[in-house]
Amino acid sequence: MIDKYAVFVPNLTNRAENFTSGHRACQGCAEALAVRHVLKALGHDIVISNATGCMEIVSSPLPLTAWNVPWIHVTFENAGAVASGVAAGLKVLMRKGKIPEKRIVSVGMGGDGATTDIGLQALSGALERMHKDFLYVCFDNEAYMNTGIQRSSSTPYGAATTTSPAGKDSIGQHTWKKNMAAIAVAHDIPYVATACSSYPFDLQAKVIKAVESGGPAYLHVLSVCPTGWRIPSHLAIKYGRLAVETGVFPLYEVQDGKYRMTADIPKLRPVRDYLSGQGRFRHLTDTDIDIIQKRVTKEYDKLISLHKSNNG
Amino acid sequence: MTKNKNKKLMRGNAVVGEAAIKAGCTCYFGYPITPQNQLPEYMSRRLVEVGGVFIQSESEISAINMALGASVAGARVMTSSSSPGISLKQEGISFLAGCELPCVIVNMARGGPGLGNISPAQSDYFQATRGGGHGDYRSLVYAPASCQELADLTMEAFDVADVYRNPVMILADGMIGQMMEPVTYDNYKPREIPPKDYILDGAKDRPSRIIKSLILNPHEMEEFNWKLARKYRIIEKNETKYEEFMMDDAKVAVIAYGTAARIAKGAVKRARNDGMRVGLIRPITLWPFPSEIIYRRAASVGLFFVFEMSAGQMVEDVRLALKGESEIYFYGRPGGIVPTPVEVQRLITRQYYQKGLI
Ligand SMILES: Cc1ncc(C[n+]2csc(CCOP(=O)(O)OP(=O)(O)O)c2C)c(N)n1
Ligand code: SF4
Ligand SMILES: [Mg+2]
């Protein structure tokens, strides 16, 4: 159903562009698209603390900027910490009557490297402290793309990157993708969700829910990167869909601890549909793909049973 | 000149990696940051071939501390980064110095402060030569100016780190890391390394050892600091390196290191062609700094022309070295600007005539 209308998404949601065109992301970058959707849903009363990464670099070559909202670029490992400070600063100014009382959302954002590796400590601290009106968004393109496609702990098993090269003795990345959403859930925060820019309505709805939850909230957004995944630049949306339809990247939300699957996938497609055609997986053998299929099925079934027990 | 058949055209970052492996480095822990990424990439492929261990850590803090761990275990170990990442490593470097553990740390520096940019810069001089981290310590700092020197100094760095049980830093920049030049690894003359009788590798059939830098008793801490200081004096005496170029009759001495020294050399040659008596002193170790030769040259040199790709850091060491004996002119280009030899020569010429050195 959504497919029919996807092309009209910009018309059907907030028309204001707070992440404007003219930035320097690669052609077909779905991470830039994800940022654009998140900002449409967030509106103007926000402060973004943006970790170093593709989205920061492509959007802010001074004196130019793609941001129509208050935005600060922060150290790679500290989006969670700076966003905590922003939340605290705004809170005290409102408490002292220095600025009018209203909801201003402090938004931390970073890539998968900034979030699941180097910034995990700062993010965990922020979630544990239960900051109000606090949202953290991880734009996960499954590697350190800005520095030239190095593996991160969010890189999927079997993917070739420049520091997990595939070869005779190496399958490429040899560990499984870190389950960052589950780590966020373990902090017992009001709202956690996964999303993908190939499902823009779902993504925007989750942003709004995250804000309404009062925070802290965590969103993990799969952001297809044609450059790093080695796919043609016009196929980012398709591969985002395939990630969801094969169960590789399930869409769900966890509200006050309750899991709910949010994409209607009656029957999962085989993971092969997703893996084939991506340069980073081209070396995988049938046996490798079987191993991945088993793991995906197992993880997906776990989510389904959580969904069923929470919504039974 | 006889052609060296063992010369290979390689990129600076890869040269560091190959030199490390040739010097027996078996552990490398790194983290992506431009402009040093070819080094971890090279190590991720190459270390596997020699049975070593490559790990891309989850942060620079983790990388330097993994390096500390491997060093404690007795392995030859290296880590690398560029400016912001080197800042994160400082606590670990201080612990390496405090625990007297060898480790080679590579900084392919870039413009700063903050995230700055990825262009070549020399603004990490203070950080590198003043210890960088907390406490009374020093790291030996090499400043290579070519790919060949990257190879030679990297190999030597491992030996020096082991001999003195001290962290050693290679301070270069994006320019040297990215450029390609022919190199040979045949210049390496391994030094004699004292037995590693301090490492932690299990304690079956021998008393167990402890490595620490926590010394609560201030008297003992003072004693330890003096012990380190004595070691640093020995390093100053034995390990100071510099190059002099056309200095014999020089009236103006250009002082520059690394990339800036390459540019300065071009400027000096041009000035010589124009009949000016100009020479170059190039510190190869930044700590220990070649203060003595600079001071000695003050007797015959009329002006010391310090050129850095920073707003002025090494110039302070030159000032200290000269003890007020001579005049200094400073020319700096911070922020990742790489000036041309022509630009530098123009300034040298102006100074030369203004000072009436003809
Ligand atoms: C302390 C520190 N270490 C390393 C870097 C270099 N660096 C800048 S962006 C980046 C990769 C970002 O990866 P990710 O967070 O996944 O974002 P992406 O570029 O993939 O969107 C790295 C390693 C840095 N800026 N600071
Ligand atoms: S490298 Fe990937 S994430 Fe970065 S701008 Fe290009 S397509 Fe987007
Ligand atoms: Mg990424």
XYZ file of C-alpha atoms and ligand atoms in Angstrom:
705
model
C 0.000 0.000 0.000
C 2.675 2.417 1.108
C 4.553 1.707 -2.109
C 1.958 3.556 -4.178
C 2.352 6.758 -2.243
C 6.036 6.717 -1.408
C 6.822 9.070 -4.241
C 4.562 11.703 -2.687
C 6.050 11.501 0.768
C 7.389 15.069 0.806
C 3.907 16.352 0.008
C 2.166 14.246 2.597
C 4.273 15.318 5.562
C 5.715 18.528 6.915
C 6.844 20.396 3.821
C 9.481 22.426 5.573
C 12.955 21.230 4.700
C 15.146 21.573 7.751
C 17.901 19.501 6.191
C 18.073 21.269 2.883
C 19.301 20.210 -0.499
C 22.695 21.286 -1.746
C 24.635 19.288 0.812
C 27.462 17.142 -0.473
C 26.276 13.613 0.221
C 26.915 11.083 -2.556
C 24.285 10.530 -5.178
C 21.534 8.260 -3.879
C 22.593 8.514 -0.234
C 19.766 7.189 1.922
C 21.439 8.404 5.100
C 20.854 11.992 3.975
C 17.284 10.980 3.181
C 16.851 9.520 6.662
C 18.120 12.741 8.248
C 15.699 14.728 6.112
C 12.719 12.645 7.273
C 13.745 12.755 10.909
C 13.985 16.547 10.749
C 10.615 16.870 9.043
C 9.067 15.024 11.963
C 10.985 16.949 14.623
C 10.005 20.494 13.655
C 11.876 23.601 14.748
C 12.139 23.435 18.531
C 15.164 21.228 18.672
C 18.895 21.445 19.259
C 20.985 18.922 17.372
C 24.328 17.690 18.666
C 25.868 15.949 15.689
C 28.863 13.622 16.010
C 31.521 13.633 13.322
C 30.587 11.490 10.330
C 29.269 11.684 6.794
C 26.175 13.690 7.692
C 28.166 16.280 9.592
C 30.872 16.577 6.966
C 28.609 16.807 3.911
C 26.288 19.353 5.497
C 28.602 21.930 6.988
C 31.447 23.111 4.772
C 31.566 26.616 6.244
C 30.279 29.151 5.302
C 27.595 26.877 3.867
C 25.169 24.781 5.875
C 22.285 22.455 5.127
C 20.730 22.907 8.571
C 17.717 25.131 9.181
C 17.638 24.240 12.876
C 20.027 24.911 15.783
C 22.927 22.551 15.252
C 26.337 21.942 16.747
C 29.040 19.598 15.581
C 30.686 17.758 18.489
C 33.539 15.326 19.064
C 33.078 11.953 17.472
C 32.505 10.110 20.757
C 30.335 12.595 22.574
C 26.993 13.273 20.874
C 25.294 11.603 23.851
C 27.241 13.715 26.337
C 26.820 17.051 24.576
C 23.106 16.404 24.016
C 22.854 15.629 27.770
C 24.498 18.948 28.532
C 22.165 20.775 26.156
C 19.151 19.139 27.843
C 20.479 20.104 31.286
C 21.256 23.669 30.188
C 17.823 24.214 28.685
C 16.179 22.732 31.757
C 17.924 25.033 34.180
C 17.268 28.132 32.060
C 13.572 27.282 31.969
C 13.525 26.552 35.688
C 15.098 29.940 36.420
C 12.670 31.659 34.077
C 15.429 32.815 31.729
C 13.760 31.277 28.708
C 10.080 30.499 28.222
C 8.902 27.078 29.361
C 8.318 24.847 26.327
C 9.406 21.558 24.916
C 12.760 21.864 23.159
C 14.064 18.472 22.210
C 17.762 17.832 22.612
C 18.682 15.528 19.753
C 21.921 13.616 19.689
C 22.791 12.112 16.360
C 25.630 10.019 15.031
C 26.518 7.243 12.661
C 26.895 3.628 13.651
C 30.578 4.139 14.444
C 29.818 7.188 16.560
C 27.041 5.305 18.350
C 27.835 1.624 18.677
C 31.611 1.970 19.082
C 33.254 5.134 20.278
C 30.172 6.925 21.622
C 28.499 4.009 23.380
C 29.683 5.076 26.830
C 28.374 8.639 26.494
C 25.082 7.386 25.051
C 24.627 4.834 27.814
C 25.200 7.556 30.406
C 22.612 9.765 28.753
C 19.989 7.007 28.625
C 20.691 5.935 32.199
C 20.225 9.495 33.479
C 16.736 9.584 31.967
C 17.026 13.063 30.465
C 13.666 14.490 29.554
C 12.998 15.688 25.992
C 16.032 13.792 24.855
C 16.246 11.810 21.642
C 19.209 9.995 20.191
C 19.157 8.919 16.560
C 21.713 6.515 15.159
C 22.027 6.629 11.372
C 23.369 3.175 10.706
C 25.036 2.657 7.335
C 26.952 -0.289 8.749
C 30.511 1.042 8.578
C 32.684 4.104 9.069
C 31.799 5.591 5.721
C 33.166 9.090 6.072
C 36.702 7.827 6.575
C 36.550 5.338 3.719
C 34.450 2.265 4.619
C 36.078 0.752 7.689
C 34.252 -1.903 9.699
C 32.339 -0.961 12.818
C 30.644 -3.199 15.377
C 27.471 -2.521 13.384
C 28.920 -3.962 10.174
C 27.081 -7.183 9.343
C 28.754 -10.586 9.359
C 30.365 -11.322 6.008
C 30.606 -7.748 4.739
C 33.896 -6.706 3.170
C 35.256 -3.347 4.262
C 38.695 -1.808 3.943
C 39.679 -3.049 7.419
C 37.776 -6.329 7.201
C 38.926 -7.323 3.728
C 37.485 -10.501 2.246
C 39.964 -12.999 0.856
C 41.156 -16.557 0.855
C 41.314 -16.775 4.632
C 38.808 -14.113 5.534
C 35.068 -13.824 5.113
C 35.316 -10.098 5.719
C 33.611 -8.971 8.917
C 33.668 -12.082 11.094
C 31.530 -10.960 14.020
C 27.764 -10.452 14.115
C 26.256 -6.996 13.993
C 25.945 -5.466 17.445
C 22.307 -5.254 18.511
C 22.288 -1.607 19.486
C 18.512 -1.319 19.819
C 18.556 -4.145 22.394
C 21.267 -2.305 24.321
C 19.083 0.804 24.366
C 16.093 -1.284 25.500
C 18.191 -2.648 28.367
C 18.314 0.917 29.750
C 14.571 0.710 30.395
C 13.834 3.968 28.602
C 10.308 4.879 27.478
C 10.831 4.459 23.739
C 13.149 2.563 21.419
C 12.531 1.853 17.751
C 14.211 0.701 14.590
C 13.406 2.414 11.324
C 14.568 2.823 7.755
C 14.328 5.642 5.253
C 12.719 3.246 2.756
C 9.673 3.388 5.066
C 9.312 7.152 5.478
C 5.885 7.249 7.120
C 6.897 4.643 9.654
C 10.126 6.542 10.305
C 8.404 9.874 10.843
C 5.690 8.341 13.020
C 8.375 6.836 15.235
C 10.172 10.148 15.596
C 6.937 11.754 16.740
C 6.237 8.920 19.174
C 9.770 9.161 20.505
C 9.293 12.838 21.299
C 5.861 12.256 22.793
C 7.240 9.555 25.070
C 8.971 12.348 26.990
C 12.376 10.732 26.588
C 14.949 9.578 26.679
C 14.223 7.833 23.405
C 16.455 5.982 20.997
C 15.960 5.465 17.258
C 18.104 3.146 15.189
C 17.733 4.009 11.519
C 19.112 1.735 8.822
C 20.546 4.138 6.257
C 21.551 2.563 2.979
C 24.891 3.846 1.679
C 25.351 3.046 -2.008
C 29.030 4.040 -1.888
C 29.967 1.785 1.005
C 27.653 -1.095 0.132
C 28.777 -0.996 -3.470
C 25.350 -0.873 -5.035
C 24.128 1.351 -7.861
C 23.149 4.764 -6.547
C 19.503 4.443 -7.630
C 18.891 1.317 -5.553
C 19.179 2.606 -1.987
C 15.415 2.544 -1.379
C 15.121 -0.940 -2.796
C 17.864 -2.335 -0.603
C 16.328 -0.722 2.471
C 13.098 -2.513 1.663
C 14.891 -5.772 1.036
C 16.641 -5.491 4.402
C 13.234 -5.309 6.042
C 11.446 -7.827 3.826
C 14.138 -10.462 4.377
C 14.153 -9.933 8.135
C 17.765 -8.780 8.089
C 16.688 -5.471 9.606
C 13.285 -5.893 11.280
C 11.229 -2.799 11.973
C 9.833 -2.658 15.498
C 9.297 -0.404 18.459
C 9.604 -0.974 22.184
C 7.309 1.292 24.146
C 7.676 1.070 27.925
C 9.279 -2.311 27.447
C 6.610 -3.699 25.123
C 7.732 -4.931 21.715
C 5.637 -4.353 18.607
C 6.539 -5.270 15.042
C 5.685 -2.316 12.823
C 6.100 -3.583 9.266
C 3.615 -6.000 7.872
C 5.710 -8.802 6.359
C 3.498 -11.882 5.915
C 6.372 -14.059 4.717
C 10.052 -13.220 4.830
C 11.986 -13.283 1.591
C 15.225 -15.284 1.572
C 18.249 -13.263 2.690
C 19.905 -14.081 -0.608
C 17.590 -11.518 -2.265
C 19.120 -8.865 -0.043
C 22.741 -10.010 -0.140
C 23.044 -10.505 -3.883
C 23.860 -7.441 -5.882
C 25.725 -5.779 -3.017
C 29.433 -5.515 -3.728
C 30.319 -5.879 -0.063
C 28.778 -9.387 -0.024
C 29.769 -10.600 -3.470
C 32.390 -13.042 -2.142
C 29.913 -14.970 0.030
C 29.468 -18.671 -0.744
C 26.212 -20.637 -0.490
C 27.401 -21.996 2.855
C 28.053 -18.470 4.128
C 24.597 -17.398 3.024
C 23.050 -20.393 4.803
C 24.792 -19.389 8.017
C 23.449 -15.865 7.674
C 19.945 -17.136 6.849
C 19.882 -19.269 10.008
C 20.964 -16.393 12.175
C 18.445 -13.979 10.634
C 15.592 -16.454 11.056
C 16.550 -17.085 14.682
C 16.747 -13.395 15.568
C 13.544 -12.608 13.715
C 11.679 -15.399 15.492
C 12.842 -14.008 18.822
C 11.313 -10.645 17.950
C 8.095 -12.229 16.728
C 7.685 -14.109 19.986
C 8.339 -10.923 21.970
C 5.767 -9.174 19.822
C 3.251 -11.960 20.386
C 3.747 -12.148 24.120
C 3.457 -8.347 24.433
C 0.436 -8.014 22.170
C -1.292 -11.341 22.819
C 74.745 6.287 -7.947
C 74.089 2.566 -7.884
C 70.464 1.675 -8.192
C 69.089 -0.121 -5.157
C 67.115 -3.070 -6.485
C 65.281 -3.381 -3.186
C 63.629 -0.013 -3.602
C 59.872 -0.081 -3.853
C 57.487 2.735 -4.618
C 55.153 2.984 -1.640
C 52.774 5.383 0.048
C 53.932 6.905 3.335
C 51.265 5.288 5.508
C 52.000 1.863 4.042
C 55.743 2.464 4.498
C 55.191 2.855 8.241
C 53.267 -0.424 8.274
C 55.873 -2.349 6.312
C 58.725 -0.870 8.351
C 56.959 -1.884 11.558
C 56.584 -5.443 10.321
C 60.213 -5.533 9.209
C 61.190 -4.388 12.712
C 59.265 -7.264 14.267
C 56.011 -5.547 15.168
C 53.404 -8.289 15.649
C 50.529 -6.329 17.140
C 48.804 -3.298 15.710
C 45.712 -1.635 17.129
C 44.128 1.164 15.176
C 41.029 3.176 14.542
C 39.919 4.987 11.400
C 40.770 8.642 11.003
C 41.934 10.560 7.957
C 44.743 10.991 6.822
C 46.250 7.785 8.262
C 43.658 5.247 7.116
C 45.966 3.454 4.693
C 48.042 2.365 7.673
C 45.360 0.308 9.459
C 44.181 -0.892 6.056
C 47.694 -2.044 5.207
C 48.106 -3.709 8.588
C 44.737 -5.484 8.342
C 46.059 -7.312 5.281
C 49.755 -7.565 5.976
C 49.858 -8.575 9.640
C 47.763 -11.649 8.893
C 50.409 -12.788 6.406
C 53.132 -12.695 9.053
C 51.029 -14.303 11.781
C 50.526 -11.047 13.666
C 47.396 -9.560 15.154
C 45.454 -6.633 13.708
C 42.563 -5.251 15.700
C 40.446 -2.278 14.826
C 39.375 -1.088 18.239
C 36.169 0.716 19.169
C 37.989 3.965 19.976
C 41.447 5.482 20.181
C 41.371 5.130 23.954
C 40.872 1.448 23.510
C 43.579 1.214 20.818
C 46.310 2.777 22.958
C 45.323 0.647 25.938
C 45.279 -2.529 23.852
C 48.768 -1.490 22.808
C 49.698 -1.111 26.472
C 48.331 -4.595 27.114
C 50.310 -6.144 24.273
C 53.410 -4.298 25.439
C 52.999 -5.661 28.970
C 52.732 -9.110 27.435
C 56.054 -8.527 25.694
C 54.988 -7.995 22.069
C 56.335 -5.306 19.751
C 53.348 -3.083 19.262
C 52.245 -0.031 17.334
C 49.183 2.180 17.200
C 48.455 5.134 14.965
C 46.028 7.971 14.509
C 45.783 11.609 13.521
C 45.506 14.680 15.735
C 42.040 14.380 17.399
C 42.594 10.669 17.939
C 46.054 11.294 19.379
C 44.435 13.632 21.907
C 42.294 10.728 23.075
C 45.365 8.539 23.462
C 47.154 10.881 25.864
C 46.118 9.222 29.106
C 47.321 5.896 27.741
C 50.650 7.393 26.645
C 51.121 8.814 30.142
C 50.455 5.349 31.577
C 52.953 3.809 29.142
C 55.566 6.296 30.323
C 54.613 5.788 33.976
C 54.767 2.001 33.655
C 57.932 2.266 31.530
C 56.482 0.263 28.681
C 57.672 0.435 25.065
C 55.207 1.339 22.332
C 55.382 3.082 18.969
C 52.695 5.694 18.339
C 52.219 7.294 14.928
C 50.566 10.690 14.475
C 49.805 11.682 10.882
C 48.848 15.137 12.029
C 46.205 17.405 10.498
C 45.010 20.961 10.969
C 43.290 21.840 14.256
C 42.163 22.612 16.936
C 38.902 20.699 17.265
C 38.062 18.608 14.259
C 39.995 21.068 12.094
C 40.580 19.593 8.681
C 42.542 16.812 7.050
C 45.291 18.931 5.504
C 48.920 18.616 6.597
C 49.785 20.670 9.672
C 52.415 20.863 12.382
C 50.241 22.087 15.201
C 50.701 18.992 17.389
C 54.313 19.882 18.226
C 53.539 21.034 21.764
C 51.402 18.000 22.443
C 54.057 15.605 21.176
C 57.138 17.167 22.744
C 55.733 18.309 26.080
C 54.490 14.860 26.977
C 50.921 15.579 25.905
C 49.356 13.637 28.730
C 49.643 14.375 32.439
C 52.701 13.967 34.612
C 56.434 14.463 34.427
C 57.321 12.412 31.396
C 58.704 12.580 27.882
C 58.126 10.618 24.713
C 60.856 10.467 22.132
C 59.528 12.154 18.997
C 60.781 11.494 15.472
C 59.892 13.883 12.654
C 60.523 12.170 9.308
C 60.635 14.315 6.186
C 60.442 11.627 3.495
C 59.132 8.123 2.927
C 62.655 6.736 3.287
C 63.006 8.430 6.619
C 59.585 7.125 7.630
C 60.932 3.627 7.008
C 64.256 4.163 8.783
C 62.858 5.993 11.795
C 59.903 3.631 12.261
C 62.258 0.661 12.432
C 64.583 2.495 14.767
C 61.640 3.613 16.902
C 60.863 0.035 17.909
C 64.418 -0.545 19.084
C 64.638 2.776 20.886
C 61.309 2.108 22.628
C 62.604 -1.249 23.838
C 66.049 -0.008 24.848
C 64.631 2.775 27.003
C 61.279 1.163 27.851
C 59.541 4.331 26.776
C 56.827 5.373 24.328
C 58.198 6.683 21.026
C 56.165 8.839 18.683
C 56.472 9.283 14.937
C 55.112 12.743 14.176
C 54.440 13.300 10.494
C 51.467 14.731 8.659
C 48.941 13.958 5.962
C 51.381 15.018 3.269
C 54.071 12.525 4.235
C 51.473 9.844 4.974
C 49.875 10.206 1.548
C 52.838 10.763 -0.741
C 54.570 8.003 -2.674
C 58.344 7.632 -2.856
C 60.731 4.750 -3.462
C 61.961 3.205 -0.227
C 64.278 0.474 0.932
C 64.124 -1.292 4.263
C 67.779 -2.281 4.080
C 69.087 0.600 6.198
C 67.865 -0.986 9.410
C 70.630 -1.897 11.836
C 68.902 -3.630 14.730
C 70.197 -2.584 18.127
C 70.888 -4.872 21.009
C 67.743 -5.062 23.095
C 67.978 -5.777 26.831
C 66.047 -8.880 27.874
C 62.401 -8.119 28.660
C 62.534 -9.188 32.283
C 59.520 -7.120 33.246
C 56.762 -8.593 31.115
C 53.662 -10.263 32.530
C 53.321 -13.725 31.049
C 52.212 -16.001 33.871
C 54.242 -16.788 36.968
C 54.682 -20.539 37.058
C 58.044 -21.398 38.662
C 59.033 -17.784 39.250
C 57.956 -14.922 41.506
C 55.084 -12.941 39.986
C 55.660 -9.389 38.744
C 53.620 -6.259 39.066
C 53.495 -3.270 36.724
C 51.923 -0.059 37.940
C 52.203 3.694 37.922
C 50.328 4.344 41.175
C 52.879 5.421 43.783
C 51.043 6.936 46.720
C 54.058 7.772 48.819
C 55.274 11.140 47.488
C 58.881 10.362 48.408
C 58.800 7.193 46.369
C 56.999 9.032 43.586
C 59.694 11.691 43.625
C 62.371 9.013 43.494
C 60.618 7.442 40.514
C 60.319 10.794 38.762
C 64.055 11.375 39.186
C 64.706 7.929 37.814
C 62.664 8.820 34.739
C 64.430 12.181 34.495
C 67.820 10.428 34.487
C 66.591 8.196 31.700
C 65.467 11.232 29.729
C 68.901 12.853 30.154
C 70.482 9.714 28.687
C 68.047 9.834 25.782
C 68.917 13.497 25.203
C 72.599 12.601 25.145
C 72.344 9.549 22.884
C 69.365 9.962 20.630
C 69.266 13.568 19.426
C 69.204 13.657 15.619
C 69.299 16.505 13.125
C 70.404 17.276 9.600
C 72.439 20.294 8.554
C 72.207 21.444 4.956
C 74.560 24.077 3.459
C 75.274 25.412 6.920
C 79.069 25.814 6.630
C 79.120 29.483 5.652
C 75.468 30.281 6.335
C 74.458 33.747 7.517
C 70.809 32.776 7.738
C 69.840 29.407 9.221
C 66.377 28.199 8.359
C 65.056 25.848 11.031
C 62.219 23.557 9.987
C 61.196 19.926 10.409
C 59.128 17.345 8.507
C 57.130 18.615 5.556
C 58.123 22.217 6.291
C 61.781 21.203 6.071
C 61.271 19.806 2.571
C 59.794 23.098 1.494
C 62.541 24.980 3.327
C 65.215 22.941 1.576
C 63.788 24.013 -1.771
C 63.782 27.618 -0.575
C 67.393 27.358 0.638
C 68.547 25.962 -2.714
C 66.838 28.809 -4.533
C 68.378 31.360 -2.206
C 71.807 29.809 -2.784
C 71.279 30.097 -6.533
C 70.694 33.793 -5.947
C 74.009 33.987 -4.113
C 72.711 34.199 -0.573
C 74.471 32.306 2.164
C 71.523 30.430 3.599
C 71.453 26.999 5.197
C 68.997 24.648 6.899
C 69.003 22.955 10.281
C 66.412 20.201 10.335
C 65.571 18.630 13.694
C 64.892 14.914 13.131
C 64.106 14.317 16.790
C 61.786 16.992 18.164
C 62.307 15.663 21.641
C 65.135 15.515 22.392
C 65.532 18.824 20.550
C 68.896 19.596 18.877
C 69.444 22.665 21.052
C 73.200 22.331 21.221
C 73.931 22.653 17.513
C 71.528 25.570 17.213
C 73.269 27.365 20.074
C 76.698 26.670 18.551
C 75.605 28.071 15.213
C 74.626 31.346 16.843
C 78.303 32.310 16.720
C 78.330 32.524 12.926
C 74.682 32.897 11.935
C 73.097 36.339 11.848
C 69.468 35.282 11.764
C 67.524 32.139 12.594
C 64.550 31.859 10.287
C 62.061 29.445 11.877
C 59.437 28.094 9.525
C 56.549 25.917 10.750
C 53.170 24.881 9.439
C 51.649 26.137 12.691
C 51.171 29.462 14.435
C 54.513 28.985 16.190
C 55.373 26.073 18.451
C 58.890 24.775 17.745
C 59.996 28.407 17.634
C 59.796 28.350 21.445
C 62.380 25.569 21.579
C 64.619 27.504 19.201
C 64.319 30.529 21.465
C 65.273 28.415 24.483
C 68.169 26.876 22.564
C 69.577 30.270 21.527
C 69.456 31.701 25.047
C 69.034 35.157 23.554
C 72.246 34.869 21.525
C 70.672 35.568 18.183
C 67.679 37.034 16.494
C 64.752 34.899 15.363
C 62.350 35.517 12.530
C 59.262 33.327 12.559
C 57.184 32.415 9.555
C 54.145 30.209 10.165
C 51.252 28.930 8.064
C 48.731 27.201 10.333
C 45.477 25.485 9.435
C 46.665 23.036 6.806
C 48.241 25.478 4.366
C 51.279 24.097 2.563
C 53.332 27.027 1.246
C 55.653 26.749 -1.736
C 59.457 27.023 -1.647
C 59.100 30.232 -3.686
C 56.967 31.819 -0.990
C 59.412 30.872 1.748
C 62.400 31.963 -0.308
C 60.850 35.368 -0.886
C 60.656 35.912 2.854
C 64.171 34.641 3.412
C 65.447 37.044 0.767
C 63.658 39.989 2.315
C 65.090 39.193 5.756
C 68.516 38.636 4.276
C 68.676 42.098 2.761
C 66.861 43.891 5.572
C 69.374 42.533 8.050
C 72.194 43.684 5.772
C 73.701 40.216 5.606
C 75.088 40.685 2.086
C 38.246 10.941 18.039
C 38.065 10.767 16.579
N 38.445 9.615 16.020
C 38.281 9.418 14.706
C 37.739 10.382 13.920
C 37.641 10.178 12.440
N 36.312 9.956 11.951
C 35.546 10.969 11.480
S 34.108 10.472 10.857
C 34.485 8.869 11.129
C 33.593 7.759 10.686
C 32.197 7.957 11.027
O 31.539 6.743 10.941
P 30.039 6.653 11.383
O 29.874 7.159 12.775
O 29.561 5.275 11.140
O 29.320 7.691 10.422
P 29.210 7.639 8.808
O 30.307 8.471 8.277
O 29.312 6.209 8.388
O 27.873 8.216 8.521
C 35.716 8.743 11.749
C 36.350 7.464 12.116
C 37.370 11.587 14.547
N 36.833 12.600 13.866
N 37.535 11.739 15.864
S 29.508 7.555 1.843
Fe 27.486 6.686 2.055
S 26.566 7.634 3.878
Fe 28.340 8.872 3.246
S 27.455 10.467 1.940
Fe 28.135 8.811 0.586
S 26.328 7.490 0.345
Fe 25.948 8.843 2.092
Mg 28.475 4.607 9.484
